[in-house]
PDB file of C-alpha atoms in Angstrom:
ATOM      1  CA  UNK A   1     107.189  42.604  82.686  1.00  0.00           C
ATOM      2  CA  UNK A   2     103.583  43.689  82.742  1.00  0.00           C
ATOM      3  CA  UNK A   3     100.613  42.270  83.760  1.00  0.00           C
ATOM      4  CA  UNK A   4      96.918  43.221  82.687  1.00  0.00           C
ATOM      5  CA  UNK A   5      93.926  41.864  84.301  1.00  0.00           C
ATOM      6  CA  UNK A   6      90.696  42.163  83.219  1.00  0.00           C
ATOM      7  CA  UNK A   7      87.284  41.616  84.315  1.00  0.00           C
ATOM      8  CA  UNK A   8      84.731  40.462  83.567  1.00  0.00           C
ATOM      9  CA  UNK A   9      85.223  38.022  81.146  1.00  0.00           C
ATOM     10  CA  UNK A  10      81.746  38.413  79.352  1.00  0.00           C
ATOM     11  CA  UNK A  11      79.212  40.855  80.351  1.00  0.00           C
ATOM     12  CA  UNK A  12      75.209  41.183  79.198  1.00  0.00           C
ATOM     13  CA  UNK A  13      73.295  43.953  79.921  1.00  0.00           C
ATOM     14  CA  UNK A  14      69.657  45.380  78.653  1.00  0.00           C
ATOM     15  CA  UNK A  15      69.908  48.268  76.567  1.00  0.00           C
ATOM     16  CA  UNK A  16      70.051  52.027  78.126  1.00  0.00           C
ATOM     17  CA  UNK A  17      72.269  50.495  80.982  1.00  0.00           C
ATOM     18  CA  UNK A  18      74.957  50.922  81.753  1.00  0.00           C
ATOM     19  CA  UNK A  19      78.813  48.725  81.389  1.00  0.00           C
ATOM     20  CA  UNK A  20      81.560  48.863  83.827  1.00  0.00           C
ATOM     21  CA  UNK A  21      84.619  46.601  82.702  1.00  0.00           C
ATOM     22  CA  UNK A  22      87.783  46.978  85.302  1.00  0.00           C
ATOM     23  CA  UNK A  23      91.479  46.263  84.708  1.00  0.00           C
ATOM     24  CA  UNK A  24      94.485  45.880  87.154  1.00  0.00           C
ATOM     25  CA  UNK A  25      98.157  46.357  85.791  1.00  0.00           C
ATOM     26  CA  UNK A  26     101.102  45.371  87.906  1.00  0.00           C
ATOM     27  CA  UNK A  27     103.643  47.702  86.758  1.00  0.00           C
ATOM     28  CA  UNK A  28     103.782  51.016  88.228  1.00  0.00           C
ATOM     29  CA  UNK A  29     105.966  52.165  85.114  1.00  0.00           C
ATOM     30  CA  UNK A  30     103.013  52.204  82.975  1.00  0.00           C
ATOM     31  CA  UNK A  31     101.918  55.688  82.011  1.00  0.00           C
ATOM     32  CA  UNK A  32      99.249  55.112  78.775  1.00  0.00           C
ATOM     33  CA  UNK A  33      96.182  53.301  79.186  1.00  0.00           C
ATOM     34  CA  UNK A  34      93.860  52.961  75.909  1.00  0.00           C
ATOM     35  CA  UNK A  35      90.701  50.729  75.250  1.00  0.00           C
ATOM     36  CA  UNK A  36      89.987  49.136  72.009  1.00  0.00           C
ATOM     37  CA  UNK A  37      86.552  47.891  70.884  1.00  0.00           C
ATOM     38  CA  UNK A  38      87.076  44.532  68.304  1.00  0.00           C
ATOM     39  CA  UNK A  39      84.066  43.717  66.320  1.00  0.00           C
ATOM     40  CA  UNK A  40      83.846  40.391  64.514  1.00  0.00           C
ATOM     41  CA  UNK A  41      86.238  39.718  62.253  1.00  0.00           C
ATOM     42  CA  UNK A  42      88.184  43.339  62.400  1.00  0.00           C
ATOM     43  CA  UNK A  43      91.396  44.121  64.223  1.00  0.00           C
ATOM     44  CA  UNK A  44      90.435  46.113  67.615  1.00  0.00           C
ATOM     45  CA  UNK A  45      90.482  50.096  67.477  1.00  0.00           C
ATOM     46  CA  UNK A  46      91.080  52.802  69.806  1.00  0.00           C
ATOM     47  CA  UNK A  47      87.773  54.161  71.673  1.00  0.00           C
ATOM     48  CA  UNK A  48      89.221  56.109  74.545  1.00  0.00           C
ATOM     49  CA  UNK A  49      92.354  56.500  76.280  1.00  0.00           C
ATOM     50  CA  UNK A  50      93.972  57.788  79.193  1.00  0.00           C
ATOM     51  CA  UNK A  51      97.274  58.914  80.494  1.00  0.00           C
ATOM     52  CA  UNK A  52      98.837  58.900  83.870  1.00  0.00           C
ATOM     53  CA  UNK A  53      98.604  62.357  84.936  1.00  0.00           C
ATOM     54  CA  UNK A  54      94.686  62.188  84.543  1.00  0.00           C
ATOM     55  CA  UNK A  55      92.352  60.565  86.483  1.00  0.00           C
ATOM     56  CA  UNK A  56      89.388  60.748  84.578  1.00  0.00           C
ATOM     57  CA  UNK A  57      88.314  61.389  81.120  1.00  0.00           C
ATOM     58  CA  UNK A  58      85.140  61.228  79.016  1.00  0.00           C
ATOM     59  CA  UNK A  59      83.943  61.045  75.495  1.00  0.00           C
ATOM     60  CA  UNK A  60      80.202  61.547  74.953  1.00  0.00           C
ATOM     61  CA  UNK A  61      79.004  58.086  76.327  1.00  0.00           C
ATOM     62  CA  UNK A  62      82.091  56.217  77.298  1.00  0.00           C
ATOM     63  CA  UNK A  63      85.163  57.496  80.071  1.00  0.00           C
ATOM     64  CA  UNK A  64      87.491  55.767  81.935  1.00  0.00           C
ATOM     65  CA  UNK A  65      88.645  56.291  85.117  1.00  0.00           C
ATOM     66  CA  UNK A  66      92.334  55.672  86.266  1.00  0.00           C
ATOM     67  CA  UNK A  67      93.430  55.053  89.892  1.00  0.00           C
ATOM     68  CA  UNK A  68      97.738  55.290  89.853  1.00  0.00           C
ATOM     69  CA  UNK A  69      97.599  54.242  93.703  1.00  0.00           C
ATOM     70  CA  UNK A  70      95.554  50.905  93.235  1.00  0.00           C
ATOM     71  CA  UNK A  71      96.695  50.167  90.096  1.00  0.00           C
ATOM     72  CA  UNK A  72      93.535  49.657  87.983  1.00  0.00           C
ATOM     73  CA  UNK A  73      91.560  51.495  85.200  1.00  0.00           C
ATOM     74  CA  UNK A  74      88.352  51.122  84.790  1.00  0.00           C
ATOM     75  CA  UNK A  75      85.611  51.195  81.296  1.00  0.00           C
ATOM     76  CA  UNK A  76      82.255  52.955  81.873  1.00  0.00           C
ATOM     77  CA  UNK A  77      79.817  52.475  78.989  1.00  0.00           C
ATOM     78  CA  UNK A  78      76.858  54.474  79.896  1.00  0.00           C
ATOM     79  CA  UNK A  79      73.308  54.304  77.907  1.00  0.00           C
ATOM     80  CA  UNK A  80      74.474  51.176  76.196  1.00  0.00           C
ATOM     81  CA  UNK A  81      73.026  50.686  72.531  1.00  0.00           C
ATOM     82  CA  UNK A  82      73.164  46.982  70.516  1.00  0.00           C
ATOM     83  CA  UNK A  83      76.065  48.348  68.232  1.00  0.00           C
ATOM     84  CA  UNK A  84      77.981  49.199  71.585  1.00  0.00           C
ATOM     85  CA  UNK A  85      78.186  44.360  71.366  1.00  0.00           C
ATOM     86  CA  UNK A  86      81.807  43.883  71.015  1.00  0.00           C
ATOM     87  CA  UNK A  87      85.189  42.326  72.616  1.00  0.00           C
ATOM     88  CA  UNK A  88      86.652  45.119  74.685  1.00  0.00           C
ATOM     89  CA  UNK A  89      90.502  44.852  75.382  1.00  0.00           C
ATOM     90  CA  UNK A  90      91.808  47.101  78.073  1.00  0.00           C
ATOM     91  CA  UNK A  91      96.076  47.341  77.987  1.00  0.00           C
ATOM     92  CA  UNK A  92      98.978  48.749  79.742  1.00  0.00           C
ATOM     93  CA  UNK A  93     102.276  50.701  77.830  1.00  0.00           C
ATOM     94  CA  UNK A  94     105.302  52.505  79.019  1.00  0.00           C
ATOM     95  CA  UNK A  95     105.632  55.694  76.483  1.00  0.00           C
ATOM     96  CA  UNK A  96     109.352  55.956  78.248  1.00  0.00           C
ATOM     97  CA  UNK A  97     110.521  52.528  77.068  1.00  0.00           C
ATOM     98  CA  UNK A  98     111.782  51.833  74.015  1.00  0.00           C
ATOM     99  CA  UNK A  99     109.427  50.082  71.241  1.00  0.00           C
ATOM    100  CA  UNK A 100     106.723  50.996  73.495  1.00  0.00           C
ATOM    101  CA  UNK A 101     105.278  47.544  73.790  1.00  0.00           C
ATOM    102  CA  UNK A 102     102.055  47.626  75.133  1.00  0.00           C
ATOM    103  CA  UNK A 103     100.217  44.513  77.197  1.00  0.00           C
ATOM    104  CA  UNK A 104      96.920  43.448  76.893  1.00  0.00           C
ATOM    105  CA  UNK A 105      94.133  42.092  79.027  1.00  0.00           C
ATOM    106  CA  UNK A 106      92.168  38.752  77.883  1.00  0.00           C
ATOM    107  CA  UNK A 107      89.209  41.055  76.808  1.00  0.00           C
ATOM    108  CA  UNK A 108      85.365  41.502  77.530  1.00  0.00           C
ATOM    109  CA  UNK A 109      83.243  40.300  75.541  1.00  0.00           C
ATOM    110  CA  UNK A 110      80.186  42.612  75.669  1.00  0.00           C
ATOM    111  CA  UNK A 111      76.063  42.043  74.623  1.00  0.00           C
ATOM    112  CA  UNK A 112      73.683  44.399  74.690  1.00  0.00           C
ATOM    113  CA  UNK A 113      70.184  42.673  74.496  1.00  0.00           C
ATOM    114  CA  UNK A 114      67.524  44.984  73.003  1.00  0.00           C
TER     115      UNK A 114
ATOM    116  CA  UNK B   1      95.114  56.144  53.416  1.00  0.00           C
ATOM    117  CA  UNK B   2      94.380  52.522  53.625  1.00  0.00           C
ATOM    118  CA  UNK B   3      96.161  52.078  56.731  1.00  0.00           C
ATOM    119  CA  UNK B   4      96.873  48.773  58.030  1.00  0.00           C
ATOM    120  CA  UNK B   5      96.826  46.062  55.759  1.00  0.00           C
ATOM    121  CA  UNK B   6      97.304  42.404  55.906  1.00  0.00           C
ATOM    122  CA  UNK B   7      97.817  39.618  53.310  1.00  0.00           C
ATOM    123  CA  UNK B   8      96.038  37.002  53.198  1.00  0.00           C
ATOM    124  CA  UNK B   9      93.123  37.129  55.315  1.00  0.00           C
ATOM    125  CA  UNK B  10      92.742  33.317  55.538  1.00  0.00           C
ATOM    126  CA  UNK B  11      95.146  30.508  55.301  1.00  0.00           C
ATOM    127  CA  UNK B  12      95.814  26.456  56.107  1.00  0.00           C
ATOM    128  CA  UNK B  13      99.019  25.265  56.562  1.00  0.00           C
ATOM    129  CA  UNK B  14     100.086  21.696  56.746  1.00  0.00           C
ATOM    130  CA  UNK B  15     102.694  20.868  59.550  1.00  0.00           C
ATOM    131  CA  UNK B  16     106.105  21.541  58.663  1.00  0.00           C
ATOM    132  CA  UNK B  17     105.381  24.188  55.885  1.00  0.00           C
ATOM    133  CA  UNK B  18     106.531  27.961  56.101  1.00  0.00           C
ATOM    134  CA  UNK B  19     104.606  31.033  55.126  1.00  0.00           C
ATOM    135  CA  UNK B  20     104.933  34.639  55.340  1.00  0.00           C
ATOM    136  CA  UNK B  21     101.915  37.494  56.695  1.00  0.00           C
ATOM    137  CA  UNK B  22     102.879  40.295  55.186  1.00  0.00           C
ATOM    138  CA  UNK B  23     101.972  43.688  56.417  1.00  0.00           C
ATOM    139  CA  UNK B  24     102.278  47.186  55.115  1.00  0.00           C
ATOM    140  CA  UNK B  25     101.221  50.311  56.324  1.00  0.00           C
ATOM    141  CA  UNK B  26     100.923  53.830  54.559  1.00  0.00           C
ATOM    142  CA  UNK B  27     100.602  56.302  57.404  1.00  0.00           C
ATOM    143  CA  UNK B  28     104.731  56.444  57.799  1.00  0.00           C
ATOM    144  CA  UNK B  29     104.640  55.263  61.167  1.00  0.00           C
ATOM    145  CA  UNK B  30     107.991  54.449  62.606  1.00  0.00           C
ATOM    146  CA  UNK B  31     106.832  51.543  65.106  1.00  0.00           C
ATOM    147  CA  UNK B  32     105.389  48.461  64.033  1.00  0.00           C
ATOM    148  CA  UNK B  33     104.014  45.108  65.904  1.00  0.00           C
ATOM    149  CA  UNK B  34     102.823  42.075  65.341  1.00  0.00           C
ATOM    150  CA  UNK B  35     100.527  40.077  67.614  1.00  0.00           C
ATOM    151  CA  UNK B  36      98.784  36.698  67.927  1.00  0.00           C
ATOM    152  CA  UNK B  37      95.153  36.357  69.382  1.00  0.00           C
ATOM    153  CA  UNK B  38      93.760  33.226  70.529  1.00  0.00           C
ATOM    154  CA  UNK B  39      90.609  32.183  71.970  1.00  0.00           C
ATOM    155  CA  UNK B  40      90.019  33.969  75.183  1.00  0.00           C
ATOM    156  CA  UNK B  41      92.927  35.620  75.567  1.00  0.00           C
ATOM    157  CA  UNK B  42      94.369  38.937  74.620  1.00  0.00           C
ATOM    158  CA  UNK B  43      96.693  39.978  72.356  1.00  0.00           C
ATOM    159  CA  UNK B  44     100.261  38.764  72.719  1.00  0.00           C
ATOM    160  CA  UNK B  45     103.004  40.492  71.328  1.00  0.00           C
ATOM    161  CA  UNK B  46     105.950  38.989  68.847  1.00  0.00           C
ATOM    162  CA  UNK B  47     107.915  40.898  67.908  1.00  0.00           C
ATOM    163  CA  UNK B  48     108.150  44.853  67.169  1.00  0.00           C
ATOM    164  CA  UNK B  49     110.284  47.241  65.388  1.00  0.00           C
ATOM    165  CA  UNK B  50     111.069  50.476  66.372  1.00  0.00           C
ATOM    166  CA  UNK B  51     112.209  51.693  62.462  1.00  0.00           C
ATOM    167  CA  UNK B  52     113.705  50.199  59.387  1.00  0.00           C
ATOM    168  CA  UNK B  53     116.708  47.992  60.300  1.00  0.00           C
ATOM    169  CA  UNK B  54     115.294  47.446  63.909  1.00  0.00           C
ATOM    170  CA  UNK B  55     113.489  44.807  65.222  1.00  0.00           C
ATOM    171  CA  UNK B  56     113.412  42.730  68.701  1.00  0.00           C
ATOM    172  CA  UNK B  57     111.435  39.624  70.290  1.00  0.00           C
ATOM    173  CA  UNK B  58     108.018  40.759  72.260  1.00  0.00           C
ATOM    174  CA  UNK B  59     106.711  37.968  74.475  1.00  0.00           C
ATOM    175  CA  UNK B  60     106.274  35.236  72.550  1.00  0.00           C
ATOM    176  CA  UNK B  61     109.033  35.159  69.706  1.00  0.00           C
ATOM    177  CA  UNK B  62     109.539  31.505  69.285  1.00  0.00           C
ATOM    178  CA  UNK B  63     109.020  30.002  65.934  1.00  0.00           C
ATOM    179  CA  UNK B  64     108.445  33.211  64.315  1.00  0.00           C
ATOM    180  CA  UNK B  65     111.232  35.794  62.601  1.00  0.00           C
ATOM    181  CA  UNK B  66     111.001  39.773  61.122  1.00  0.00           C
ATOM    182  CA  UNK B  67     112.316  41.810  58.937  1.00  0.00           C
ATOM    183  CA  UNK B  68     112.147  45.250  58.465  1.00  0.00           C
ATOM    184  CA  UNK B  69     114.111  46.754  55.157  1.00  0.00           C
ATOM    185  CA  UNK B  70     111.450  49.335  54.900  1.00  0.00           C
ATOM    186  CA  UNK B  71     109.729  51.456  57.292  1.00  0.00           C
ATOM    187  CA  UNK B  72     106.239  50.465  55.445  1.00  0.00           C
ATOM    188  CA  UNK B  73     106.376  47.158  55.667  1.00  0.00           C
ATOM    189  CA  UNK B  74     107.014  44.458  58.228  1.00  0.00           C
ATOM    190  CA  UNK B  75     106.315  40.867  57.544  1.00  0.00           C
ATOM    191  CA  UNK B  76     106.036  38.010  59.738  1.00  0.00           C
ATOM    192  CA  UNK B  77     107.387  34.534  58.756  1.00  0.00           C
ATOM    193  CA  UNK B  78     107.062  31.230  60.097  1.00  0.00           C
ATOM    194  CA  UNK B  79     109.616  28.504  59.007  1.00  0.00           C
ATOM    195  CA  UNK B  80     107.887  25.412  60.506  1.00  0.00           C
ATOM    196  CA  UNK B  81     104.624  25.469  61.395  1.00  0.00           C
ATOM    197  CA  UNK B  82     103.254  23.622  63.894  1.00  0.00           C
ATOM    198  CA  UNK B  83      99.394  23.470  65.227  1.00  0.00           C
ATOM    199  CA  UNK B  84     100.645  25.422  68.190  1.00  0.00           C
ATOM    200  CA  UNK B  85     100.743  28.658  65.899  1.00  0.00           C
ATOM    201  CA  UNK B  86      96.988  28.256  64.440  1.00  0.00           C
ATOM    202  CA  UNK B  87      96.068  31.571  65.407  1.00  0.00           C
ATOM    203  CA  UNK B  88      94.770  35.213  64.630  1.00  0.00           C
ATOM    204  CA  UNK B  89      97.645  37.258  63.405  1.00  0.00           C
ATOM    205  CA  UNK B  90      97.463  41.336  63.909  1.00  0.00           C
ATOM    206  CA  UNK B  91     100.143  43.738  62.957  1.00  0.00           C
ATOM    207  CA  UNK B  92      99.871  46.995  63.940  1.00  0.00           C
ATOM    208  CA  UNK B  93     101.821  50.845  63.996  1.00  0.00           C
ATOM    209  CA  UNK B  94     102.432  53.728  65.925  1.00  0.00           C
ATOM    210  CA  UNK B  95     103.928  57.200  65.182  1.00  0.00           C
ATOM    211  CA  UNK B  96     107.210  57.432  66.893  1.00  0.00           C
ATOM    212  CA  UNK B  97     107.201  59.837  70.289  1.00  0.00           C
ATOM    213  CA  UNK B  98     106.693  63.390  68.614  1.00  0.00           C
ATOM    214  CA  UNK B  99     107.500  66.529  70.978  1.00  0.00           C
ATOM    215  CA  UNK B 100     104.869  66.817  73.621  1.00  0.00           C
ATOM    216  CA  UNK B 101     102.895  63.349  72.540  1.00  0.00           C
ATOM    217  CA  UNK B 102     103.752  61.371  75.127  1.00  0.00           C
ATOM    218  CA  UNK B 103     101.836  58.964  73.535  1.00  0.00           C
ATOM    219  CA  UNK B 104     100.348  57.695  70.232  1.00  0.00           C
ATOM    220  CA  UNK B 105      97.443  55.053  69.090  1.00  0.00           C
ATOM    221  CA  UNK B 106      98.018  51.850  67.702  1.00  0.00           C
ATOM    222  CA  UNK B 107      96.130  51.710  64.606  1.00  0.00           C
ATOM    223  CA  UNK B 108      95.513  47.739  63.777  1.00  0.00           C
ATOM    224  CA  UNK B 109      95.314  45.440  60.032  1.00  0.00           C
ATOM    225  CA  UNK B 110      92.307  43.514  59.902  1.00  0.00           C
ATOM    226  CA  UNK B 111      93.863  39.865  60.717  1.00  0.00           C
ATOM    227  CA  UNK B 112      95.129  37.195  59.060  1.00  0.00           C
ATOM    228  CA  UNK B 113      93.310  33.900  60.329  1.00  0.00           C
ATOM    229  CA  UNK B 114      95.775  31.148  60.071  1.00  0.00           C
ATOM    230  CA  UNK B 115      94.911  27.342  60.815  1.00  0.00           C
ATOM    231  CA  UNK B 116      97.493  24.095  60.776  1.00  0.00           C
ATOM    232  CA  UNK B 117      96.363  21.328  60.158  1.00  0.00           C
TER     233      UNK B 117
END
């Protein structure tokens, strides 16, 4: 099956800086590639995602940036604010296969310090 | 819409007890998952179902069964509990592949802690 790798494991940066978080998959099956941002005590949610067919994409201050050949994905959180502190999960999925089971990394956990 | 939802939020079991999550969504998504979490790692999947009358193991099955008479809800139940399973519980849905949409987002409950002592 799939495996996700992500790095790094936590991450602190000052405010206004900016956050790079980088995953590997293994599976060159995989064609969907979302992020999800988990705040304390909630279930994670979708921030950005990308398909296979695009190499970039961006959404006011965050993008991601796919690379098919190397097999990794990367976060970019640009301008970081405090509220951007979270656990950041990168994952994997195959829209082709059926149930669509998608594979996580071991998440980021994220500080802004103001 | 409320989404997601999980019952309870919190819970202790004692070894050898059985309990069920429950989870029910009203967005009429066909697919539905549920996932542990545990410290420091990511999500790991249990078991999914693809629509009412379907479900199959995800990567970590054991000591955990489905059901799925209803494409709303989806609960998770543990027979025997053992301290192995004290986790974070998430369930979760997707619309089914629609046309075009290669792809959909995987809206998430908000957790059920569960702890056995």
């Amino acid at each position: 099956g799939e495996n996700v790798e992500q790095h790094p494991s936590t991450l602190s940066v000052q405010e206004g800086d900016s956050a790079v978080i980088k995953c590997t998959y293994s599976d060159s099956a995989s064609n969907y590639f979302p992020w999800y941002k988990q705040e304390l005590g909630k279930g994670p949610q979708l921030i950005i995602d990308i398909r296979s067919n695009v190499g970039e994409k961006k959404d006011q201050r965050i993008a991601v940036t796919l690379n098919k050949t190397a097999k990794h994905f990367s976060l970019h959180i640009t301008e970081t604010q405090p509220e951007d502190s979270a656990v950041y999960f990168c994952a994997a999925s195959n829209w082709l296969n059926t149930g669509n089971q998608f594979y996580f990394g071991t998440g980021t956990s994220l500080t802004v310090i103001p | 819409n409320a989404g997601v939802t999980q019952t309870p939020k919190f819970r202790i079991l004692k070894i050898g007890q059985s309990m069920t999550l429950q989870c029910t969504q009203d967005m009429n998504h066909n697919y539905m998952y549920w996932y542990r979490q545990d410290p420091g790692m990511g999500l790991k999947l249990i078991y999914y179902s693809v629509g009412a009358g379907i479900t199959d193991k995800g990567e970590v099955p054991n000591g955990y069964n489905v059901s799925r008479s209803t494409t709303e809800d989806f609960p998770l139940r543990l027979e025997l509990a053992a301290p192995s399973q004290t986790s974070v519980y998430f369930c979760a849905s997707t619309p089914a592949l629609a046309g075009a949409h290669l792809y959909n987002e995987q809206f998430f409950g908000p957790g059920t802690r569960l702890t056995v002592l």
